[in-house]
mmCIF file of C-alpha atoms in Angstrom:
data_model
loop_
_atom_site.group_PDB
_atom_site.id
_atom_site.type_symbol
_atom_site.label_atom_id
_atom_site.label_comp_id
_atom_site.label_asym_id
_atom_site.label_seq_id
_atom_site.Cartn_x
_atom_site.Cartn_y
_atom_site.Cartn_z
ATOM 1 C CA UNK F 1087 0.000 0.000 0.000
ATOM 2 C CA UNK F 1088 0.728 3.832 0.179
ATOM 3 C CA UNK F 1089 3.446 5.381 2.540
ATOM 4 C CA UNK F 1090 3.640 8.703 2.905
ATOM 5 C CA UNK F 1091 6.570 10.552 4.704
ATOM 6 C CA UNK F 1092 6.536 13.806 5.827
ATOM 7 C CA UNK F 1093 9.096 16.208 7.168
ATOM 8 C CA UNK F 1094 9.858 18.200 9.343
ATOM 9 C CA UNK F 1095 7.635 16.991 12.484
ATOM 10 C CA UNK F 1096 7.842 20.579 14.438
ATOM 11 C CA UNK F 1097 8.675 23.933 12.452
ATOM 12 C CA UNK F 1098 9.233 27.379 14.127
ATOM 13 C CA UNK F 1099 9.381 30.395 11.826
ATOM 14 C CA UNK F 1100 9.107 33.970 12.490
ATOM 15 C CA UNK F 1101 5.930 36.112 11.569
ATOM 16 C CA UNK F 1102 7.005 37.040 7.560
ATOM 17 C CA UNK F 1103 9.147 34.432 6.795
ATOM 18 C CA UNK F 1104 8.046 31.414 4.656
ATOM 19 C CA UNK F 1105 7.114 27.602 5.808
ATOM 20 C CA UNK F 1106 8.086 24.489 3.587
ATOM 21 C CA UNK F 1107 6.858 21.280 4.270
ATOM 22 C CA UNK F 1108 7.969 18.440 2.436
ATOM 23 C CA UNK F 1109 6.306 14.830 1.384
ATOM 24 C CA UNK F 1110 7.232 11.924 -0.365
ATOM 25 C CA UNK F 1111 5.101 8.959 -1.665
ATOM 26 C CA UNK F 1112 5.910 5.802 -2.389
ATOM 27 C CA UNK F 1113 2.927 4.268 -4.847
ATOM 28 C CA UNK F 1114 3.570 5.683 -8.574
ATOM 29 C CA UNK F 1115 -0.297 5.268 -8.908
ATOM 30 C CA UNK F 1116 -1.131 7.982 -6.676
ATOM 31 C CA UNK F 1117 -2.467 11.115 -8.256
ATOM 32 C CA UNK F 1118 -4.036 13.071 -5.767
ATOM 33 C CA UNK F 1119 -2.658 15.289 -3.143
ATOM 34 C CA UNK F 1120 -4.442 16.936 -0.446
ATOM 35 C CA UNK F 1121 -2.900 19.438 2.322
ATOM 36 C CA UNK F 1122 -4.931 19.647 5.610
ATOM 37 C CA UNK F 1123 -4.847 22.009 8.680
ATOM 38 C CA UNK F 1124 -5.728 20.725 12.061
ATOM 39 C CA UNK F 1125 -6.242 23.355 14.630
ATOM 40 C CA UNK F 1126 -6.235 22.677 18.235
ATOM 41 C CA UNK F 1127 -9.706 21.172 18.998
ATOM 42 C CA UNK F 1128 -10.788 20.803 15.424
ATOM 43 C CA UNK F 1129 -10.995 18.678 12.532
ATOM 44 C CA UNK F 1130 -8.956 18.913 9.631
ATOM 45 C CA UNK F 1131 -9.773 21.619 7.171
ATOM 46 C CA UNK F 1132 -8.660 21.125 3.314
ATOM 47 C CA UNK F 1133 -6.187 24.136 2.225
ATOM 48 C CA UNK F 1134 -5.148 23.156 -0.844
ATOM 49 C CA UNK F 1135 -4.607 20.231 -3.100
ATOM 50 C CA UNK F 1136 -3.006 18.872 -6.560
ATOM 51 C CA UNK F 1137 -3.441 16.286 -9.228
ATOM 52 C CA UNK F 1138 -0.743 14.667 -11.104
ATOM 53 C CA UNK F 1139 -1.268 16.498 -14.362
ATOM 54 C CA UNK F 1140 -0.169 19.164 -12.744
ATOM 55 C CA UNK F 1141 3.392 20.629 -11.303
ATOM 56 C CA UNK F 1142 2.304 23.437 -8.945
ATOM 57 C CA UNK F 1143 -0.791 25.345 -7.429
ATOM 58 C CA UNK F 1144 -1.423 28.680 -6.204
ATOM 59 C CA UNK F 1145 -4.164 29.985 -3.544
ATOM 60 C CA UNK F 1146 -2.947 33.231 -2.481
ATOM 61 C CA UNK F 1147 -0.321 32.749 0.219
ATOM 62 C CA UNK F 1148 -0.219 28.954 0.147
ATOM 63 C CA UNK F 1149 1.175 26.935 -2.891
ATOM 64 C CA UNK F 1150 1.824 23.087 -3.615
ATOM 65 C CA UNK F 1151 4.470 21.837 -5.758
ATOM 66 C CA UNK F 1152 4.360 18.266 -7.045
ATOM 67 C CA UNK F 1153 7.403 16.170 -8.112
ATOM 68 C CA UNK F 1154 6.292 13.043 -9.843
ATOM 69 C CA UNK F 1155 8.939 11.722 -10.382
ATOM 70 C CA UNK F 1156 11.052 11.858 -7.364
ATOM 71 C CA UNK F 1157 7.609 11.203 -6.131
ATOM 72 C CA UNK F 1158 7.514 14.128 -3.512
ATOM 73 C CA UNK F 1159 5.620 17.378 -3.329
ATOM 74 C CA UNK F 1160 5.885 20.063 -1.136
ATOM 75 C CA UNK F 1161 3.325 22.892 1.256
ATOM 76 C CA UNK F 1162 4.926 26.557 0.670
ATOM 77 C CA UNK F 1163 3.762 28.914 2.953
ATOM 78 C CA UNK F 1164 4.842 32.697 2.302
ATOM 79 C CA UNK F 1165 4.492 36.050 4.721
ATOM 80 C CA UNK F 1166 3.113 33.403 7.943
ATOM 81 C CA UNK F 1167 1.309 35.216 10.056
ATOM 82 C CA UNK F 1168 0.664 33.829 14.098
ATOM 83 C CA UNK F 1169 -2.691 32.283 12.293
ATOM 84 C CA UNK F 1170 -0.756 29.752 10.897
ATOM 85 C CA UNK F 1171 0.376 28.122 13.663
ATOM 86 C CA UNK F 1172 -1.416 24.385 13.296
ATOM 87 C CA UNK F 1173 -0.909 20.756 12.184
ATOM 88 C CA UNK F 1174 -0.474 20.849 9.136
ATOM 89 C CA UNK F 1175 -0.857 17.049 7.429
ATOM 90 C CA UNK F 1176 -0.352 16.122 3.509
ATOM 91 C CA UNK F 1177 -1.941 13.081 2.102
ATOM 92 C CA UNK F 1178 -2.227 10.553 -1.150
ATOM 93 C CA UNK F 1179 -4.486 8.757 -2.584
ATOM 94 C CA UNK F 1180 -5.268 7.405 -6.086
ATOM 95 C CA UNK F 1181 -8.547 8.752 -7.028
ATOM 96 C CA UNK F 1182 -10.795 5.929 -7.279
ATOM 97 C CA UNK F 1183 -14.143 5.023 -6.962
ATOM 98 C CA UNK F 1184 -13.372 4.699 -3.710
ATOM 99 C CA UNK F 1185 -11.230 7.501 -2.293
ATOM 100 C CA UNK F 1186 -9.037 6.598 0.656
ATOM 101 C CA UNK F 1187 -6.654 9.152 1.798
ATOM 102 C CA UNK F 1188 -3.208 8.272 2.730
ATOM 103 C CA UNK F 1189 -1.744 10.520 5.518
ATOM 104 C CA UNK F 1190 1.654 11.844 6.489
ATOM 105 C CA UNK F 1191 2.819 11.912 10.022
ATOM 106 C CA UNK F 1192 1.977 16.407 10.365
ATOM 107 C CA UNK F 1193 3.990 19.210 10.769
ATOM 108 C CA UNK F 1194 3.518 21.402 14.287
ATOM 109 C CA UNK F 1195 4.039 25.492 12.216
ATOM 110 C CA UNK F 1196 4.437 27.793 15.077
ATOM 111 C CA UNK F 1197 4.655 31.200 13.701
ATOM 112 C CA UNK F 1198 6.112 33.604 16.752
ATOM 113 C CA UNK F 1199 5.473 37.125 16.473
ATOM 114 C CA UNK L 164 -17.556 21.691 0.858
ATOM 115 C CA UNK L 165 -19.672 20.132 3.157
ATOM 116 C CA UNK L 166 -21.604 20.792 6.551
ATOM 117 C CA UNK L 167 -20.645 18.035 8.859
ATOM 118 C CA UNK L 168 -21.567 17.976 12.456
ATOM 119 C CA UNK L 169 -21.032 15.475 15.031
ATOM 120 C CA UNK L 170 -22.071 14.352 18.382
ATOM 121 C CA UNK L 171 -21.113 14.408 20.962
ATOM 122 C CA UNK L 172 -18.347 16.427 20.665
ATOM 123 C CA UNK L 173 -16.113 15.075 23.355
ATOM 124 C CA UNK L 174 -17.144 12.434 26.170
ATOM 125 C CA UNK L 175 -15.362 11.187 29.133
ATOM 126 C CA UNK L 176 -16.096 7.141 29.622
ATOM 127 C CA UNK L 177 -15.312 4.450 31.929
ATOM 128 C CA UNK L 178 -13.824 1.051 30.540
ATOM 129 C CA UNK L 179 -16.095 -1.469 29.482
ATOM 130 C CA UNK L 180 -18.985 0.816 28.323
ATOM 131 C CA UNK L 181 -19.572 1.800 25.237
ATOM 132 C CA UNK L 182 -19.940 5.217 22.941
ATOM 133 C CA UNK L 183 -21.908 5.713 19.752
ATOM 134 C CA UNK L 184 -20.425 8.661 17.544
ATOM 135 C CA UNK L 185 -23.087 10.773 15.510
ATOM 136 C CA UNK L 186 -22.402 12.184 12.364
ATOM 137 C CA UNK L 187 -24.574 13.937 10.091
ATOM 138 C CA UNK L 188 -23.863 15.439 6.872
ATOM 139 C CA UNK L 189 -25.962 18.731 5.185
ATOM 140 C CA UNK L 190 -26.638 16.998 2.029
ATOM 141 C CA UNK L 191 -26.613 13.531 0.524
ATOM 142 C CA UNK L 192 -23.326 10.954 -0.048
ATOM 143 C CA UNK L 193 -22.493 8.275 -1.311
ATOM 144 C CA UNK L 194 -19.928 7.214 0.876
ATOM 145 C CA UNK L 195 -19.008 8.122 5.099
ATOM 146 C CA UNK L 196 -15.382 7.693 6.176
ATOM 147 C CA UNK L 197 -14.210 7.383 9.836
ATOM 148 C CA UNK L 198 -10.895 7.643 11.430
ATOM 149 C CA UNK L 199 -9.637 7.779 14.750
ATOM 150 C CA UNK L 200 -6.818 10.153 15.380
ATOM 151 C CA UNK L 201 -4.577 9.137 18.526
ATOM 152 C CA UNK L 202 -2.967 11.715 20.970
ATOM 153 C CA UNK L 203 -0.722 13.506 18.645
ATOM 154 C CA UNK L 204 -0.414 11.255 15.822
ATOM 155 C CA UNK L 205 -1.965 11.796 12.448
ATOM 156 C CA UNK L 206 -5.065 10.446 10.863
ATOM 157 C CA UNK L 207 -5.933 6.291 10.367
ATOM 158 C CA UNK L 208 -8.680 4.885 8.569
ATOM 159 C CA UNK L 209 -11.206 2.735 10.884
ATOM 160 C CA UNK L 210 -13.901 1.557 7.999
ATOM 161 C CA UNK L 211 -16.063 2.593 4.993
ATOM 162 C CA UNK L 212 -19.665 3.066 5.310
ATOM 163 C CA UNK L 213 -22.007 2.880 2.300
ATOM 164 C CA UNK L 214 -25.622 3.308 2.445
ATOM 165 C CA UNK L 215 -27.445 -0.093 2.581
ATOM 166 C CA UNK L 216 -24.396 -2.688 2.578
ATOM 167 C CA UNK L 217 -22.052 -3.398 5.338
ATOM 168 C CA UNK L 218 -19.335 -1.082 6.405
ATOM 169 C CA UNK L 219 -15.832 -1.828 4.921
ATOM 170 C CA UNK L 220 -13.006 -1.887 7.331
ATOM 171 C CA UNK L 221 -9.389 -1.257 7.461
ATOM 172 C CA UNK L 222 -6.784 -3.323 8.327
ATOM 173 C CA UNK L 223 -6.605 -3.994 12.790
ATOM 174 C CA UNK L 224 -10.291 -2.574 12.769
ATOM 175 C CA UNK L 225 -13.007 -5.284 13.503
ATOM 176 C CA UNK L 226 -16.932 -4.834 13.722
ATOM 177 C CA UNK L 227 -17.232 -6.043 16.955
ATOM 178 C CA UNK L 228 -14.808 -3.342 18.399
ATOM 179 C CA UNK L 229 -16.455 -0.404 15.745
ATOM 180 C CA UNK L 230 -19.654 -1.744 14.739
ATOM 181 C CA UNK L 231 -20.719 0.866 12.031
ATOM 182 C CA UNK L 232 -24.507 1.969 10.914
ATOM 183 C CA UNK L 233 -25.331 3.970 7.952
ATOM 184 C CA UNK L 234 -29.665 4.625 7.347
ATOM 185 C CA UNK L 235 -29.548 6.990 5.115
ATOM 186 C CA UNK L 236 -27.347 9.137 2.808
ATOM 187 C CA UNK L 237 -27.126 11.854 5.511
ATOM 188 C CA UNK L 238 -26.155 9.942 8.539
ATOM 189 C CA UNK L 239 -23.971 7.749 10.060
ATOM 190 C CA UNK L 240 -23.096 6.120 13.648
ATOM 191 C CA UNK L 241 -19.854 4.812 15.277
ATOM 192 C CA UNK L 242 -19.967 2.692 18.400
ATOM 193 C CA UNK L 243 -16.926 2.519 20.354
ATOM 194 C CA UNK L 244 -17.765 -1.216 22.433
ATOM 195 C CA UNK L 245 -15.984 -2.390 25.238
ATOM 196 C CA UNK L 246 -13.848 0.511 25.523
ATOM 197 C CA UNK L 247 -10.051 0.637 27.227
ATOM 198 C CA UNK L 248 -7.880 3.759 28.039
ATOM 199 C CA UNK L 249 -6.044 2.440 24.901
ATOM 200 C CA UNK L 250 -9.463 3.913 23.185
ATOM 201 C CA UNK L 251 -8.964 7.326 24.127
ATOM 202 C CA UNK L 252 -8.780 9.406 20.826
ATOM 203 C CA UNK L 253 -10.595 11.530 18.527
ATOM 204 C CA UNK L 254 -13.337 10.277 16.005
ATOM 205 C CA UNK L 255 -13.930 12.206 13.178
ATOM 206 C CA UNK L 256 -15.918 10.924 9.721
ATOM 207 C CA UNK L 257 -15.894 12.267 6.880
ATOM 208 C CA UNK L 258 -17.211 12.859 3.346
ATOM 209 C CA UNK L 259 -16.382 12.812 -0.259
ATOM 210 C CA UNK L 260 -17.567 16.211 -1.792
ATOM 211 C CA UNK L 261 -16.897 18.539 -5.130
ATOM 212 C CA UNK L 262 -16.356 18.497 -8.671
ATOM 213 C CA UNK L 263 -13.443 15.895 -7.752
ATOM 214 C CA UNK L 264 -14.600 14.304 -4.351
ATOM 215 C CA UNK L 265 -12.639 16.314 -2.091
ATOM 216 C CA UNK L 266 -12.475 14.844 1.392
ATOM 217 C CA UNK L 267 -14.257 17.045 3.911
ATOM 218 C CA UNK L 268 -13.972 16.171 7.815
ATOM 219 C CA UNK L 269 -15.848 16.525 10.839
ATOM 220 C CA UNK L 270 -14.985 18.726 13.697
ATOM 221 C CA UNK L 271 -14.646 15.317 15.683
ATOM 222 C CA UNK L 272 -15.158 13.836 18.893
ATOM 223 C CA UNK L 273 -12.727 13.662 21.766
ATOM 224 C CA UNK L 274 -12.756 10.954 23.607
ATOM 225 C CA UNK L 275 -11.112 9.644 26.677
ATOM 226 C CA UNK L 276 -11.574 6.242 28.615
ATOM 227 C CA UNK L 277 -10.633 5.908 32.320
#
C-alpha cells in the first residue's frame, strides 16, 4: 500500500518568513494530493490540493508543488502570520471510486510574532 | 464543501462501556469515512460506510470493536464497544464532496476512557 513521509515533524518560523513542508510517496499510482490544517480542537480543514497532471498550485499565500517523479511534493507557505500556527498534514491517494486518503505523520508550524 | 456535524463532541467514559459517535452530513453521499486520530499522531482509517451494505473496514479494525450503521445518505453512527484507556482518541468521519470528491472532515469527537 501507500506510505507517505513527511518532514519536518515541528517547524518554528518567524511572523514574515516562509514555511516548507515536504512529502514523499511511495505508490507511482497515486495522483491526488491533499494538504490539511488541524487546529487545536478541530478537525482537519482542506487548504489546498493537486493532481498529477499538474506541477504546482497557487491559492494566495499557500502553494503546492508536485514532483512526480522523485515522487515528492511540497506545502509553501509565504508572509506566515501567528494564524498559521497548526498541524499541518499532507496526504495521497489514487482517485478511485473509492477515495481513501493516505496521511503523512503532520507538521507542528508555530509562527512567533 | 460540506456541513458536517457530530455528536457528541467530546465524552469522558469508563472502561467497558460503550460510545456511539453521531455524524450527520448537510446533504446527501455516497460514501461516510471514519478515522480515529490518537494523541498527537496523524489520521488512520477505521472503515467505509455505504448506504445499505455493510461497512468496509481497514486493516486492525473489527466490527465487533467499531460496529458501524449507515440509514440513510445523511447519517452515520460509530460505536466505540468495550472501551479501554487504549481507546482514548478523537473520532472524526468524513465525506467525499466537489467536482473531484474532495475529502471534507468533521470537527470530531474527543474521547477519553478511564
Amino acid at each position: 500500500g501507500e506510505n507517505v513521509e513527511q518532514h519536518p515533524s515541528t517547524l518554528s518560523v518567524q511572523e514574515g518568513d516562509s514555511a516548507v513542508i515536504k512529502c514523499t510517496y511511495s505508490d507511482s499510482a497515486s495522483n491526488y494530493f491533499p494538504w490539511y490544517k488541524q487546529e487545536l480542537g478541530k478537525g482537519p480543514q482542506l487548504i489546498i490540493d493537486i493532481r498529477s497532471n499538474v506541477g504546482e498550485k497557487k491559492d494566495q499565500r499557500i502553494a503546492v508543488t508536485l514532483n512526480k517523479t522523485a515522487k515528492h511534493f511540497s506545502l509553501h507557505i509565504t508572509e506566515t502570520q501567528p494564524e498559521d500556527s497548526a498541524v499541518y498534514f499532507c496526504a495521497a491517494a489514487f482517485s478511485g471510486s473509492a477515495r481513501q486518503l493516505t496521511f503523512g505523520s503532520g507538521t507542528q508550524l508555530t509562527v512567533l510574532p | 464543501s460540506a456541513v458536517i456535524s457530530q455528536k457528541p463532541s467530546r465524552d469522558i467514559c469508563q472502561r467497558g462501556t460503550s460510545l456511539t459517535i453521531q455524524c450527520q452530513v448537510d446533504s446527501q453521499v455516497t460514501m461516510m469515512f471514519w478515522y480515529r486520530q490518537q494523541p498527537g499522531q496523524s489520521l488512520t482509517l477505521i472503515a467505509t460506510a455505504n448506504q445499505g451494505s455493510e461497512a468496509t473496514y481497514e486493516s486492525g479494525f473489527v466490527i465487533d470493536k467499531f460496529p458501524i450503521s449507515r440509514p440513510n445518505l445523511t447519517f452515520s453512527t460509530l460505536t466505540v464497544s468495550n472501551m479501554s484507556p487504549e481507546d482514548s482518541s478523537i473520532y472524526l468521519c468524513s465525506v467525499d464532496r466537489g467536482q473531484y470528491n474532495e475529502q471534507f472532515f468533521g470537527p470530531g469527537t474527543r474521547l477519553t476512557v478511564l
